[in-house]
GROMACS .gro file of C-alpha atoms in nm:
model
  145
    1MET     CA    1   0.443  -2.405   3.248
    2ALA     CA    2   0.479  -2.027   3.229
    3LEU     CA    3   0.207  -1.979   3.489
    4LYS     CA    4   0.360  -2.228   3.732
    5GLY     CA    5   0.719  -2.104   3.692
    6GLY     CA    6   0.816  -2.424   3.513
    7LEU     CA    7   0.998  -2.269   3.218
    8LYS     CA    8   1.363  -2.369   3.216
    9THR     CA    9   1.490  -2.016   3.253
   10VAL     CA   10   1.837  -1.948   3.389
   11ASP     CA   11   1.711  -1.888   3.743
   12ASN     CA   12   1.520  -2.219   3.745
   13ILE     CA   13   1.821  -2.407   3.608
   14LEU     CA   14   2.050  -2.257   3.872
   15TYR     CA   15   1.792  -2.338   4.142
   16ARG     CA   16   1.828  -2.703   4.042
   17ASN     CA   17   2.207  -2.678   4.093
   18ILE     CA   18   2.280  -2.716   3.723
   19GLN     CA   19   2.579  -2.503   3.628
   20ILE     CA   20   2.561  -2.299   3.309
   21GLN     CA   21   2.793  -2.044   3.154
   22GLY     CA   22   2.578  -1.741   3.079
   23THR     CA   23   2.304  -1.604   3.300
   24SER     CA   24   2.185  -1.312   3.091
   25CYS     CA   25   1.862  -1.310   2.895
   26TYR     CA   26   1.909  -1.448   2.544
   27LEU     CA   27   1.657  -1.199   2.407
   28CYS     CA   28   1.795  -0.869   2.541
   29HIS     CA   29   2.131  -0.962   2.701
   30GLY     CA   30   2.068  -0.687   2.956
   31CYS     CA   31   1.930  -0.870   3.259
   32SER     CA   32   1.945  -1.206   3.426
   33GLU     CA   33   1.692  -1.444   3.276
   34THR     CA   34   1.402  -1.514   3.510
   35THR     CA   35   1.047  -1.613   3.425
   36SER     CA   36   0.917  -1.267   3.517
   37HIS     CA   37   1.187  -1.102   3.307
   38PHE     CA   38   1.120  -1.333   3.015
   39LEU     CA   39   0.744  -1.260   3.037
   40PHE     CA   40   0.729  -0.945   2.986
   41GLU     CA   41   0.986  -0.733   3.169
   42CYS     CA   42   1.232  -0.793   2.885
   43ASN     CA   43   1.230  -0.514   2.626
   44TYR     CA   44   1.224  -0.765   2.341
   45SER     CA   45   0.931  -0.968   2.474
   46PHE     CA   46   0.736  -0.654   2.570
   47MET     CA   47   0.781  -0.509   2.220
   48VAL     CA   48   0.650  -0.834   2.070
   49LEU     CA   49   0.353  -0.825   2.308
   50THR     CA   50   0.260  -0.463   2.235
   51ARG     CA   51   0.299  -0.502   1.860
   52LEU     CA   52   0.054  -0.792   1.855
   53ILE     CA   53  -0.181  -0.680   2.135
   54PRO     CA   54  -0.169  -0.297   2.143
   55TYR     CA   55  -0.399  -0.288   2.448
   56PHE     CA   56  -0.087  -0.347   2.661
   57GLN     CA   57   0.063  -0.011   2.565
   58ILE     CA   58  -0.157   0.154   2.829
   59PHE     CA   59   0.026  -0.023   3.116
   60TYR     CA   60   0.252   0.202   3.323
   61LEU     CA   61   0.465  -0.096   3.424
   62ARG     CA   62   0.535  -0.415   3.234
   63PRO     CA   63   0.268  -0.678   3.304
   64THR     CA   64   0.334  -1.022   3.447
   65ILE     CA   65   0.173  -1.319   3.274
   66PHE     CA   66  -0.099  -1.316   3.542
   67GLN     CA   67  -0.169  -0.946   3.487
   68ALA     CA   68  -0.180  -1.000   3.111
   69LEU     CA   69  -0.438  -1.276   3.147
   70ASP     CA   70  -0.639  -1.072   3.396
   71HIS     CA   71  -0.627  -0.766   3.169
   72ILE     CA   72  -0.757  -0.961   2.869
   73GLY     CA   73  -1.029  -1.120   3.081
   74GLY     CA   74  -1.140  -0.780   3.208
   75LEU     CA   75  -1.170  -0.609   2.869
   76SER     CA   76  -1.520  -0.510   2.769
   77VAL     CA   77  -1.507  -0.666   2.424
   78ALA     CA   78  -1.680  -0.965   2.269
   79ASP     CA   79  -1.584  -1.311   2.395
   80ASN     CA   80  -1.449  -1.418   2.056
   81ILE     CA   81  -1.210  -1.120   2.061
   82LYS     CA   82  -1.093  -1.216   2.412
   83LYS     CA   83  -1.037  -1.572   2.293
   84GLY     CA   84  -0.843  -1.440   1.996
   85MET     CA   85  -0.625  -1.229   2.226
   86LEU     CA   86  -0.566  -1.526   2.454
   87LEU     CA   87  -0.464  -1.729   2.149
   88ILE     CA   88  -0.221  -1.453   2.051
   89LEU     CA   89  -0.082  -1.435   2.405
   90ASN     CA   90  -0.021  -1.809   2.410
   91ALA     CA   91   0.141  -1.792   2.067
   92ILE     CA   92   0.364  -1.507   2.186
   93ILE     CA   93   0.485  -1.715   2.480
   94TYR     CA   94   0.548  -2.018   2.258
   95PHE     CA   95   0.735  -1.824   1.991
   96LEU     CA   96   0.937  -1.625   2.246
   97TRP     CA   97   1.043  -1.949   2.412
   98ASN     CA   98   1.131  -2.096   2.074
   99GLU     CA   99   1.330  -1.783   1.983
  100CYS     CA  100   1.516  -1.800   2.313
  101ASN     CA  101   1.616  -2.161   2.249
  102ILE     CA  102   1.721  -2.088   1.892
  103ARG     CA  103   1.944  -1.807   2.017
  104CYS     CA  104   2.086  -2.029   2.290
  105PHE     CA  105   2.166  -2.332   2.076
  106ASN     CA  106   2.209  -2.195   1.722
  107SER     CA  107   2.317  -1.832   1.776
  108ASN     CA  108   2.059  -1.713   1.520
  109VAL     CA  109   1.887  -1.383   1.594
  110VAL     CA  110   1.541  -1.278   1.476
  111PHE     CA  111   1.436  -0.916   1.514
  112VAL     CA  112   1.110  -0.812   1.682
  113VAL     CA  113   0.941  -0.718   1.354
  114THR     CA  114   1.025  -1.054   1.197
  115LEU     CA  115   0.907  -1.250   1.500
  116THR     CA  116   0.580  -1.057   1.521
  117LYS     CA  117   0.514  -1.123   1.153
  118LYS     CA  118   0.585  -1.492   1.211
  119ILE     CA  119   0.342  -1.504   1.506
  120SER     CA  120   0.078  -1.305   1.320
  121ARG     CA  121   0.101  -1.544   1.025
  122ALA     CA  122   0.069  -1.849   1.252
  123ILE     CA  123  -0.241  -1.705   1.421
  124TYR     CA  124  -0.385  -1.602   1.085
  125LEU     CA  125  -0.350  -1.958   0.959
  126LYS     CA  126  -0.500  -2.092   1.282
  127VAL     CA  127  -0.816  -1.881   1.266
  128TYR     CA  128  -0.844  -1.906   0.887
  129ARG     CA  129  -1.127  -2.161   0.893
  130TRP     CA  130  -1.296  -2.053   1.216
  131LYS     CA  131  -1.659  -1.945   1.198
  132ASN     CA  132  -1.571  -1.585   1.290
  133GLY     CA  133  -1.220  -1.612   1.146
  134ASP     CA  134  -1.250  -1.325   0.900
  135PHE     CA  135  -1.388  -1.095   1.168
  136LEU     CA  136  -1.108  -1.192   1.409
  137LYS     CA  137  -0.838  -1.147   1.146
  138ASP     CA  138  -0.960  -0.795   1.082
  139ILE     CA  139  -1.026  -0.688   1.441
  140LEU     CA  140  -0.698  -0.834   1.573
  141ASN     CA  141  -0.506  -0.696   1.274
  142LEU     CA  142  -0.360  -1.032   1.175
  143LYS     CA  143  -0.157  -1.046   0.857
  144HIS     CA  144  -0.077  -1.340   0.633
  145LYS     CA  145   0.256  -1.208   0.507
   0.00000   0.00000   0.00000
């Protein structure tokens, strides 16, 4: 859905003529919420991305989801590391979307550090029993706690 612009961000909701009260991003409250802002122009989402995949710190500008996928695909690392990074990227998108909805409907706020630990733990548990799971946990710097 993120690749096809199908996330129900504020701009997509307004495009469908559904009226809502707030139009600012629930993660940073600084900009209008669009798919491109949500992934990864937003300071909050970009900090989550760079904490979990430090390779993105070399970008001069914030990557789009397409650029992020292309960047991971173009890295000269082993395929299992690329697959691990793609798993992390997908988890980031899922958890960011979940965090956005929690903020929208419950007014609870989770800080970047807490969310990255939550994502790291989820990925750690996912790769726990994989054949190269221990190698991936170490190389991708995944933590259980």
